[in-house]
PDB file of C-alpha atoms and ligand atoms in Angstrom:
ATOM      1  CA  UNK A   1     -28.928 137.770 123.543  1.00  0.00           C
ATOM      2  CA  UNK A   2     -32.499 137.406 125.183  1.00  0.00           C
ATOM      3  CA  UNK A   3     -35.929 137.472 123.714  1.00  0.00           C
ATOM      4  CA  UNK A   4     -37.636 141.177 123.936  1.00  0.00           C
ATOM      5  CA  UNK A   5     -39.956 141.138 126.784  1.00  0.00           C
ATOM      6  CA  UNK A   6     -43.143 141.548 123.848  1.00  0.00           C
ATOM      7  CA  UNK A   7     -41.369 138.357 122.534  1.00  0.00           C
ATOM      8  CA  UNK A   8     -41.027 136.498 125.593  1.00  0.00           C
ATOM      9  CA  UNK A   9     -44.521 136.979 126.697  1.00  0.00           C
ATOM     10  CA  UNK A  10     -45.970 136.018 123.147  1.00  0.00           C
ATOM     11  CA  UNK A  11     -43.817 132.883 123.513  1.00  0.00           C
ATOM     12  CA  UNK A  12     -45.229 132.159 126.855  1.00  0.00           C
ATOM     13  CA  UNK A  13     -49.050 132.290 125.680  1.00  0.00           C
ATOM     14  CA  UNK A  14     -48.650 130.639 122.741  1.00  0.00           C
ATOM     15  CA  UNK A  15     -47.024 127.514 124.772  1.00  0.00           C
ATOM     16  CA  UNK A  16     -49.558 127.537 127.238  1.00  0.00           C
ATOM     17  CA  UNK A  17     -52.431 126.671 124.374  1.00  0.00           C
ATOM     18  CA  UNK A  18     -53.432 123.073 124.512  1.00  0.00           C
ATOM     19  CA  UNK A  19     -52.838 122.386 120.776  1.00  0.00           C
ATOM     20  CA  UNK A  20     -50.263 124.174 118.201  1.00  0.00           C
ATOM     21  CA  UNK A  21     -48.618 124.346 115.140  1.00  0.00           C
ATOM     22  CA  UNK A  22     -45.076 125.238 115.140  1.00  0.00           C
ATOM     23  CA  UNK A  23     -43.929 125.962 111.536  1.00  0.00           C
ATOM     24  CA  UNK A  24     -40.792 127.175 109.616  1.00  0.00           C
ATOM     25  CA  UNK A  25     -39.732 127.975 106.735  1.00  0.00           C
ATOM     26  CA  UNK A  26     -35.579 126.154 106.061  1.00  0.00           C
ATOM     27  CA  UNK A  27     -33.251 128.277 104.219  1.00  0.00           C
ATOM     28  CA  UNK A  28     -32.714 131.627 105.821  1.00  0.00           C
ATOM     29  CA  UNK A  29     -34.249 130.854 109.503  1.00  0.00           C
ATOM     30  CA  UNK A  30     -33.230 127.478 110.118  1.00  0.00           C
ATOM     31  CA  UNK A  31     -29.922 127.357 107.533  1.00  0.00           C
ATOM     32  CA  UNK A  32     -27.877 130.541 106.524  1.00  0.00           C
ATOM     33  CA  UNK A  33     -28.148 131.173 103.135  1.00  0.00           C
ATOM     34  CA  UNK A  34     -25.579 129.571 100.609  1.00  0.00           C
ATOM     35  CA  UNK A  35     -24.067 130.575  96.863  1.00  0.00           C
ATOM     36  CA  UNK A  36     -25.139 126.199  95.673  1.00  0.00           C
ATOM     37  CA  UNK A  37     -28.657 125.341  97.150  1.00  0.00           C
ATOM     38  CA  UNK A  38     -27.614 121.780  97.659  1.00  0.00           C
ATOM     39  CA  UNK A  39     -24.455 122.804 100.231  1.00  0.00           C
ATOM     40  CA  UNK A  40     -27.054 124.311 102.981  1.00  0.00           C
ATOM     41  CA  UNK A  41     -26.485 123.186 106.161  1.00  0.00           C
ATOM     42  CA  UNK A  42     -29.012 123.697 109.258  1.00  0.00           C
ATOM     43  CA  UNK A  43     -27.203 126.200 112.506  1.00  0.00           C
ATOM     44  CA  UNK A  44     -26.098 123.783 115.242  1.00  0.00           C
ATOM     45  CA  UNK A  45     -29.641 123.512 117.614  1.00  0.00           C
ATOM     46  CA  UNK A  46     -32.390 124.436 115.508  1.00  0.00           C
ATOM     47  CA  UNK A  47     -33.188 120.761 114.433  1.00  0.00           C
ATOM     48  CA  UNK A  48     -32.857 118.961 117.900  1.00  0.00           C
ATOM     49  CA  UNK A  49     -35.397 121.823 119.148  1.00  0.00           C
ATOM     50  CA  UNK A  50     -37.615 121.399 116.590  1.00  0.00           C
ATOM     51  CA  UNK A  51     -37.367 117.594 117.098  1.00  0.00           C
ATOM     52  CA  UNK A  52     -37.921 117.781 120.826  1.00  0.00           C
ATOM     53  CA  UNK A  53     -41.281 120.015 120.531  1.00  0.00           C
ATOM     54  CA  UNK A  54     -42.303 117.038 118.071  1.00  0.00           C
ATOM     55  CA  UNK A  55     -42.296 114.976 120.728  1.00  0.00           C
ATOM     56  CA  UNK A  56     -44.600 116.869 123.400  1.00  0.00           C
ATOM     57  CA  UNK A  57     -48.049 116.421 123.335  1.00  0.00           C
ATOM     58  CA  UNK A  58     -50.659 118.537 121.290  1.00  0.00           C
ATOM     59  CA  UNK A  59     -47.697 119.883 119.213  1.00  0.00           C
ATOM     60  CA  UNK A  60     -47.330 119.403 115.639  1.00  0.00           C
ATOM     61  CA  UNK A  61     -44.192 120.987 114.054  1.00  0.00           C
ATOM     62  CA  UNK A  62     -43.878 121.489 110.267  1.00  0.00           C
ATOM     63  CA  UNK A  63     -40.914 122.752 108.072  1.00  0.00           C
ATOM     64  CA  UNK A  64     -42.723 124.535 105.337  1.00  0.00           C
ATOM     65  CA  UNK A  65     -40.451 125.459 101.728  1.00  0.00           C
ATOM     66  CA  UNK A  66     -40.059 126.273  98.619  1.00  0.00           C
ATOM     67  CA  UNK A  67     -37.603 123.323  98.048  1.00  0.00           C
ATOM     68  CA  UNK A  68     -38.622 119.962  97.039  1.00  0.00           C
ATOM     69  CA  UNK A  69     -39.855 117.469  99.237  1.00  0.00           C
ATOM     70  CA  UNK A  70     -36.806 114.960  99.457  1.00  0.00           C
ATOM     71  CA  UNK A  71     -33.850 117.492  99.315  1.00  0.00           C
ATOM     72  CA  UNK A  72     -35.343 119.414 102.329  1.00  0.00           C
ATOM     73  CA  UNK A  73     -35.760 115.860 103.936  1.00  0.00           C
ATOM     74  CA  UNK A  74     -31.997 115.138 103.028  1.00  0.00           C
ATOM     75  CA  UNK A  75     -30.953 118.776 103.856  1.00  0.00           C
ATOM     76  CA  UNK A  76     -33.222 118.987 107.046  1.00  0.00           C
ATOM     77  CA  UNK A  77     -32.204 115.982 108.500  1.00  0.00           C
ATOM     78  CA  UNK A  78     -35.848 115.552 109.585  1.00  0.00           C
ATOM     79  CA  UNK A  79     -37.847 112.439 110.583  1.00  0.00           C
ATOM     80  CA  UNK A  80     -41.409 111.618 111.747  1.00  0.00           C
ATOM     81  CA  UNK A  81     -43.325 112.755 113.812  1.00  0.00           C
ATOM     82  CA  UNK A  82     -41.804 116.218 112.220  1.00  0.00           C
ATOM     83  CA  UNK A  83     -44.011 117.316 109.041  1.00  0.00           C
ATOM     84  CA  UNK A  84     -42.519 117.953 105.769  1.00  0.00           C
ATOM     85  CA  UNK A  85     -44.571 120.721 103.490  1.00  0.00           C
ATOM     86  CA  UNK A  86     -41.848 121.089 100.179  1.00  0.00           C
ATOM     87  CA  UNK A  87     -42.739 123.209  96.840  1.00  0.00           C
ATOM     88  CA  UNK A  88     -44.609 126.044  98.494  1.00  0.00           C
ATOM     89  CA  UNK A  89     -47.306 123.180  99.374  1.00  0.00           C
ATOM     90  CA  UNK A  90     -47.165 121.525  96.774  1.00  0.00           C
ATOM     91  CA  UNK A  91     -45.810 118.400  98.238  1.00  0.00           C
ATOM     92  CA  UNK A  92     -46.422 116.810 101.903  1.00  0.00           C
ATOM     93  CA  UNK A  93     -44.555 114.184 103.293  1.00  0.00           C
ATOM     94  CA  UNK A  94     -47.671 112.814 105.177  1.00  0.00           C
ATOM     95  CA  UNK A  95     -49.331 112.361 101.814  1.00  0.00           C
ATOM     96  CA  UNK A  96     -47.595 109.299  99.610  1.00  0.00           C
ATOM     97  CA  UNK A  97     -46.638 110.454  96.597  1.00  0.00           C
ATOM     98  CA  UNK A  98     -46.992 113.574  97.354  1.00  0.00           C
ATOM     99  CA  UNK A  99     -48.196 115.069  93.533  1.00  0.00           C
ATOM    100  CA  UNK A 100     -49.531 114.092  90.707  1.00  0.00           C
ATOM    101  CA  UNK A 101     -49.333 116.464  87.572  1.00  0.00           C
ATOM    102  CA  UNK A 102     -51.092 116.139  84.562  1.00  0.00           C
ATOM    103  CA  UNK A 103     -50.174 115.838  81.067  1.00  0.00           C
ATOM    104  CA  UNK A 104     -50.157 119.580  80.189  1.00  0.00           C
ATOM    105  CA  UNK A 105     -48.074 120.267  83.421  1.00  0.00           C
ATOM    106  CA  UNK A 106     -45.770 118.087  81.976  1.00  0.00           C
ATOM    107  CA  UNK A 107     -45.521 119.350  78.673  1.00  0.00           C
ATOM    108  CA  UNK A 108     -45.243 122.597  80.305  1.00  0.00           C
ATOM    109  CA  UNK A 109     -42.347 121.345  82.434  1.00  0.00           C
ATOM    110  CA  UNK A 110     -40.479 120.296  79.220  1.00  0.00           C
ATOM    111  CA  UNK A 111     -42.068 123.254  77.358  1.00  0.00           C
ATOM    112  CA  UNK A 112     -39.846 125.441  80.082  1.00  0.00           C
ATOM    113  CA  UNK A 113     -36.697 123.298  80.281  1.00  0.00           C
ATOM    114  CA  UNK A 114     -36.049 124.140  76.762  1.00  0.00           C
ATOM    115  CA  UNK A 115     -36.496 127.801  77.111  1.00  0.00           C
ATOM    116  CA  UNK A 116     -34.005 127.795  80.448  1.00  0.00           C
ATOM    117  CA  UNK A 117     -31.678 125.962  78.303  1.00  0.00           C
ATOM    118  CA  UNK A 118     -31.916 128.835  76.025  1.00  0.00           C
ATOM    119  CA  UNK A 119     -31.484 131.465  79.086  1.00  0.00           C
ATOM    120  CA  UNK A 120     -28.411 129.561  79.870  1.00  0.00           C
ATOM    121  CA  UNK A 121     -26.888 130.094  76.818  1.00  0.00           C
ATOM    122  CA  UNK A 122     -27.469 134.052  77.284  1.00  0.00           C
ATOM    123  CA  UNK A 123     -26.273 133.762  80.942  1.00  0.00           C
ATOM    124  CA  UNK A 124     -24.013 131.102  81.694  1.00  0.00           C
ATOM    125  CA  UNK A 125     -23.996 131.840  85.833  1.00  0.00           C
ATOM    126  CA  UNK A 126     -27.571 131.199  86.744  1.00  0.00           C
ATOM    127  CA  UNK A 127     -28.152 127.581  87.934  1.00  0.00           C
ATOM    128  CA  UNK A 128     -31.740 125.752  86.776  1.00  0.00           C
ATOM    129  CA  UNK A 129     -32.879 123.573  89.895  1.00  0.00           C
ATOM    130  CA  UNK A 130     -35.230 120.495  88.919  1.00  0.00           C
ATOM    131  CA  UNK A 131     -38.132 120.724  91.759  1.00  0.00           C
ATOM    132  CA  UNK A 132     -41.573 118.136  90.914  1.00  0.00           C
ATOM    133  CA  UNK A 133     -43.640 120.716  89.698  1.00  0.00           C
ATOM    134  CA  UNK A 134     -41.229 123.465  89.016  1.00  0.00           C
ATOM    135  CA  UNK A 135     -37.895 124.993  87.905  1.00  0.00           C
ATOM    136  CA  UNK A 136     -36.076 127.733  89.736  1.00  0.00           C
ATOM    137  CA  UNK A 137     -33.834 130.058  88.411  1.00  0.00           C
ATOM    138  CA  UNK A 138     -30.963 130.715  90.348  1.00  0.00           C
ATOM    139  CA  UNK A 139     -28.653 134.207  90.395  1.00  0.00           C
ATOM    140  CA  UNK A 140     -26.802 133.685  93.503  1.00  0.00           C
ATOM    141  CA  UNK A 141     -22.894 134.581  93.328  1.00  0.00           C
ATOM    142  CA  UNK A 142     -23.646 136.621  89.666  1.00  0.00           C
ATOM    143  CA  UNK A 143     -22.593 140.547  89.216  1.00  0.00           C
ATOM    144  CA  UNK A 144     -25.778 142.178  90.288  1.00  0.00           C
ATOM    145  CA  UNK A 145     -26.955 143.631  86.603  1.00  0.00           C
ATOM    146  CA  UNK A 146     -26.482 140.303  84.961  1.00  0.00           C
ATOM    147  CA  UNK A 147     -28.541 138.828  88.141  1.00  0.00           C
ATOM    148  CA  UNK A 148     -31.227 141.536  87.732  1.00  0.00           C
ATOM    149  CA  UNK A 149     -31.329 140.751  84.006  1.00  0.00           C
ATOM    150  CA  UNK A 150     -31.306 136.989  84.002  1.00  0.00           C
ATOM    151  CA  UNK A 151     -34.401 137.020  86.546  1.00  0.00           C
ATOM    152  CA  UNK A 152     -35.920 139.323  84.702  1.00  0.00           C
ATOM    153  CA  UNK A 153     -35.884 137.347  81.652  1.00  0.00           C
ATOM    154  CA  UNK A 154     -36.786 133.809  83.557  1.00  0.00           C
ATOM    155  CA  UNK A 155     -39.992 135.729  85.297  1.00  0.00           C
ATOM    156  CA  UNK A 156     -41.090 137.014  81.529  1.00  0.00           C
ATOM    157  CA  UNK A 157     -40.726 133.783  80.368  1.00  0.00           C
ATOM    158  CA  UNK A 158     -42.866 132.246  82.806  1.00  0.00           C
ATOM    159  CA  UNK A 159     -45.396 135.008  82.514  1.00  0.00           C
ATOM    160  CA  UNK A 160     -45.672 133.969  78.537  1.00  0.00           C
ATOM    161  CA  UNK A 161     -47.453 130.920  79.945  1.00  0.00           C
ATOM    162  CA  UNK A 162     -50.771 130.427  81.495  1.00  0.00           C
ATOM    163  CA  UNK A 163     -50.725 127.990  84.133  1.00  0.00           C
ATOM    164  CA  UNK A 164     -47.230 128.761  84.694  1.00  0.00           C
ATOM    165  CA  UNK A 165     -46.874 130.501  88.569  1.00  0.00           C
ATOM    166  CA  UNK A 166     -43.852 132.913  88.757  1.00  0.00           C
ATOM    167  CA  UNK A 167     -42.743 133.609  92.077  1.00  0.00           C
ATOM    168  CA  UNK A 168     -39.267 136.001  92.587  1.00  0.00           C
ATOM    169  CA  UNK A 169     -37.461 135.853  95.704  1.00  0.00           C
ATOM    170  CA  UNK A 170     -33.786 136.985  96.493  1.00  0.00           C
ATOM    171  CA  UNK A 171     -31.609 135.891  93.804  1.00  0.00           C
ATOM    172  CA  UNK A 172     -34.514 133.065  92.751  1.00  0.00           C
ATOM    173  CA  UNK A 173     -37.260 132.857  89.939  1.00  0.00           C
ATOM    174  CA  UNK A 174     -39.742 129.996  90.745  1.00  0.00           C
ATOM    175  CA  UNK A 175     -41.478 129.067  87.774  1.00  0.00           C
ATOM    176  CA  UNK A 176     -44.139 126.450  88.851  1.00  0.00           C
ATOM    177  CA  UNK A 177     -47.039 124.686  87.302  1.00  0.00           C
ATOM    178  CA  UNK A 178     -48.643 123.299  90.081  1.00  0.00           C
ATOM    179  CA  UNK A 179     -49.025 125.933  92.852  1.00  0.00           C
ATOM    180  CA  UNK A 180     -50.371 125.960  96.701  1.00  0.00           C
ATOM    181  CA  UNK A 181     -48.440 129.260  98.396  1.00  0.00           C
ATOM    182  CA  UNK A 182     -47.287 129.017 101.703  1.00  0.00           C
ATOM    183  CA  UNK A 183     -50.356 130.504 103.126  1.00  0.00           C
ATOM    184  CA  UNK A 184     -52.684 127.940 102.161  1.00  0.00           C
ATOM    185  CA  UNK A 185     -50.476 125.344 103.225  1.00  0.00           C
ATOM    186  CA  UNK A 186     -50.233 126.771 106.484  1.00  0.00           C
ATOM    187  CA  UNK A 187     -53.723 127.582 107.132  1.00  0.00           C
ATOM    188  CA  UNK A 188     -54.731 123.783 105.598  1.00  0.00           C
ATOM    189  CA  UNK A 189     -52.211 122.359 108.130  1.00  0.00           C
ATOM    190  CA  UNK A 190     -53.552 124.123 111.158  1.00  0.00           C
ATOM    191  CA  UNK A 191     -57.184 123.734 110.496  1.00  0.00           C
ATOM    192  CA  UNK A 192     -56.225 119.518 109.802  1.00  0.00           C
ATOM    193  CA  UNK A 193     -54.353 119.362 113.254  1.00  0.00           C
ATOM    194  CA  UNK A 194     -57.019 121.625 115.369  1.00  0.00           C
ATOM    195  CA  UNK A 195     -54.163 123.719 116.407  1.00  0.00           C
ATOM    196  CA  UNK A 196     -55.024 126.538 118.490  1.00  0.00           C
ATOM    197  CA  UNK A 197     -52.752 128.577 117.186  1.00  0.00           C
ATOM    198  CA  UNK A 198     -49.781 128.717 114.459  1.00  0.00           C
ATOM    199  CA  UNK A 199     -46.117 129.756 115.086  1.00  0.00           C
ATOM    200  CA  UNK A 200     -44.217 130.387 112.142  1.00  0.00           C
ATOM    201  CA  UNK A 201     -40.939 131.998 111.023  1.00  0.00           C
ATOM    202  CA  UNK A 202     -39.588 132.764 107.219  1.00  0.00           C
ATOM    203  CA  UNK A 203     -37.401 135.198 105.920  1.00  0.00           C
ATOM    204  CA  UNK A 204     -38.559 135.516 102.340  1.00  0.00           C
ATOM    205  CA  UNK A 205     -41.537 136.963 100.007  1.00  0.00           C
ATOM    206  CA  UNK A 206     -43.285 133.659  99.899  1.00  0.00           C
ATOM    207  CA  UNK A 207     -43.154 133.679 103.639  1.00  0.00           C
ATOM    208  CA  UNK A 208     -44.601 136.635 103.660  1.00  0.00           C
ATOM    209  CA  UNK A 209     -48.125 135.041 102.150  1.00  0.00           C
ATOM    210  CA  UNK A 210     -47.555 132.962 105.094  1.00  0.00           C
ATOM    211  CA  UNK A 211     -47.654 135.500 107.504  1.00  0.00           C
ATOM    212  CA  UNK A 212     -50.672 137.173 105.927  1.00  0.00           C
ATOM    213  CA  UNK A 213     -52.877 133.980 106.129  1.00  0.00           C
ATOM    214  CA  UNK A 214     -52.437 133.405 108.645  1.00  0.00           C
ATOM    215  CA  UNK A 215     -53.619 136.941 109.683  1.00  0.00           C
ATOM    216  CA  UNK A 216     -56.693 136.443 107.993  1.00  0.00           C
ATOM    217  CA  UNK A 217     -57.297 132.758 109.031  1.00  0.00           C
ATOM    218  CA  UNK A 218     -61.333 132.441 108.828  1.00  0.00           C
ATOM    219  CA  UNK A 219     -60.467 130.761 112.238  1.00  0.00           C
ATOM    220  CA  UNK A 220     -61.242 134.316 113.708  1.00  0.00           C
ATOM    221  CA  UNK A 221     -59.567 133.615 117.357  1.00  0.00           C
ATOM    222  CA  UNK A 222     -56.264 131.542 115.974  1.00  0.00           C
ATOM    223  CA  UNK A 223     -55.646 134.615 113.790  1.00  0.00           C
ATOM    224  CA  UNK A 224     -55.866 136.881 116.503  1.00  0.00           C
ATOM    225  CA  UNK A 225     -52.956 134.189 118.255  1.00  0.00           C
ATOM    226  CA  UNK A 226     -50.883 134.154 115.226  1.00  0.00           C
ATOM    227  CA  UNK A 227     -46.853 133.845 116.352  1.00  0.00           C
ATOM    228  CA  UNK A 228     -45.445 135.096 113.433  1.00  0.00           C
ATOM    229  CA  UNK A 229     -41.894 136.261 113.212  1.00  0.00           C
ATOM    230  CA  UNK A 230     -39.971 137.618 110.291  1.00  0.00           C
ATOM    231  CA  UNK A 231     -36.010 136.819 110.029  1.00  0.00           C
ATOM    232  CA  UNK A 232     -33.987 139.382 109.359  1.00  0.00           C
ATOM    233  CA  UNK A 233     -35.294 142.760 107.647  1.00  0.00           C
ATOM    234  CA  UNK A 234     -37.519 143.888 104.964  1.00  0.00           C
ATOM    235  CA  UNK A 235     -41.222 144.910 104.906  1.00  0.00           C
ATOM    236  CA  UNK A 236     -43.175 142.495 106.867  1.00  0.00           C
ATOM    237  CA  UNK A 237     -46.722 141.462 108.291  1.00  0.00           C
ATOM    238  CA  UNK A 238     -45.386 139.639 110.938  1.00  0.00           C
ATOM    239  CA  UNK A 239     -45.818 140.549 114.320  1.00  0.00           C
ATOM    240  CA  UNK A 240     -42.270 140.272 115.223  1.00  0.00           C
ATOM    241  CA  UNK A 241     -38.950 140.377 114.431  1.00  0.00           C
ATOM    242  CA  UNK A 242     -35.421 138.339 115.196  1.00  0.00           C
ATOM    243  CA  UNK A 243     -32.422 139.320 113.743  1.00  0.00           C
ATOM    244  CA  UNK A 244     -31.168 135.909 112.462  1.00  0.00           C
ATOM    245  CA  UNK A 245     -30.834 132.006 112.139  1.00  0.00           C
ATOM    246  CA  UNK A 246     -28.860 131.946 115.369  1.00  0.00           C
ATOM    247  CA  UNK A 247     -31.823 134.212 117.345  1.00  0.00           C
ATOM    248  CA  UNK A 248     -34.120 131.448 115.901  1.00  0.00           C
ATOM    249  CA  UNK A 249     -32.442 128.378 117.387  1.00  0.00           C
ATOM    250  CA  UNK A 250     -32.519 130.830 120.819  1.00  0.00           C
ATOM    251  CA  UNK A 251     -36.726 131.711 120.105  1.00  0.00           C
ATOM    252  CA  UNK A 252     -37.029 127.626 119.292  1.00  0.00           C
ATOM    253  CA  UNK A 253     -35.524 126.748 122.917  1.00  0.00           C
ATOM    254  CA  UNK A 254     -37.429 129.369 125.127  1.00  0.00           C
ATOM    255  CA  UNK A 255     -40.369 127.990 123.168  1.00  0.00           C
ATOM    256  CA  UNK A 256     -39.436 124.388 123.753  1.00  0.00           C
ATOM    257  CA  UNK A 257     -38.939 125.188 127.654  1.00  0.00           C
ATOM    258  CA  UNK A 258     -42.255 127.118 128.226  1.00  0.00           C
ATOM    259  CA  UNK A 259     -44.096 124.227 126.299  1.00  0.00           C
ATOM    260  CA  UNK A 260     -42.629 121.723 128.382  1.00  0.00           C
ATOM    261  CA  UNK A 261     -43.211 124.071 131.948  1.00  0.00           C
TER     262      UNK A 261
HETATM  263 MG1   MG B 301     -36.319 131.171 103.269  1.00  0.00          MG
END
């Protein structure tokens, strides 16, 4: 496998800038996805790359997810200088503490543990994950009417509320009360580290807010130097394309070895 030529030339502009941001989403580009959230596991080389770029100057690399600040740490295996962005944004691992809700959030929180309780009872498969500031439904591994159905129900449920954000990916159901979106997270954390441009790679829906922030950044000449790649298929704004987690470990190294060139 080798980078398309578009690809490789992209790659070798983007290193050449004096400051960048190299982000990426976790599950589904860095870690194939798994039936239990908590079994993921990152694709031998993704990791090391990502730490090595870390360490060259003007480079700031981010892993930016929907998951919860300390099981992406755990999952990730990540360490400083390497940024943490968890919860869509909602949490950053350069800020102590990350979050602070307030007392309505909370109420909403248990407001919506009780009524997942109750969706359990109607479907026993889905799984209820516990993030900070949000609870995601979970369908992998059900028949695909009962999955449609269950998500269906979790996303109505969240809808009932105001302040409640419902965001569906595949086989998920964020409901969140305390919301960022990967867009503004991305756009916040480029603009912070005067990056020059942004690289960044997802493979889901929220991802693809990503990608179109960071086609509209008000910075008018990092937009236009965007590196944004979308994993696998489905509609996209990204300007390119790799096939899977494996083809991101390879795009990681040819980006490591033209940044350090
Ligand atoms: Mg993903």
């Amino acid at each position: 496998m080798s980078l398309s030529p578009d690809l490789a030339a992209a790659v070798a502009d983007f290193a050449a800038l004096d400051r960048v941001l190299v982000a990426t989403d976790f599950d589904g580009v860095l870690a194939p996805l798994v039936l239990d959230p908590m079994d993921s596991r990152p694709v031998d080389g993704g990791m090391p790359a990502l730490t090595s770029l870390a360490q060259l100057p003007g480079t700031t690399v981010a892993l930016v997810s929907g998951r919860a600040l300390e099981p992406l740490r755990q999952l990730s295996g990540a360490q400083e200088p390497l940024v943490l962005v968890g919860s869509h944004g909602a949490e950053d691992s350069r800020h102590a503490g990350g979050l602070a809700l307030d007392e309505h959030q909370r109420g909403l929180l248990a407001t919506l543990d009780d009524e997942l309780a109750a969706l359990r009872e109607q479907h026993p498969g889905i799984r209820v994950e516990t993030k900070p500031a949000a609870r995601v439904v979970h369908t992998r591994g059900l028949a695909e009417p009962e999955a449609q159905a269950a998500l269906a129900s979790a996303r109505g449920l969240g809808q009932r509320h105001t302040g409640v954000e419902v965001t569906p990916g595949k086989g998920v159901a964020e409901l969140a009360v305390a919301h960022v979106g990967k867009g503004v997270a991305l756009v916040d954390l480029a603009g912070e580290v005067g990056a020059d441009a942004v690289f960044y790679a997802g493979d889901d829906l929220t991802d693809e807010h990503g990608f179109a922030a960071l086609a509209d950044d008000p910075d008018a000449a990092r937009a236009a130097r965007a590196l944004t790649v979308r994993v696998g298929d489905g509609e996209t704004r990204a300007r390119f394309r790799v096939a899977d987690e494996d083809a991101v470990v390879e795009l990681l190294k040819a980006l490591l070895a033209a940044r350090r060139a």
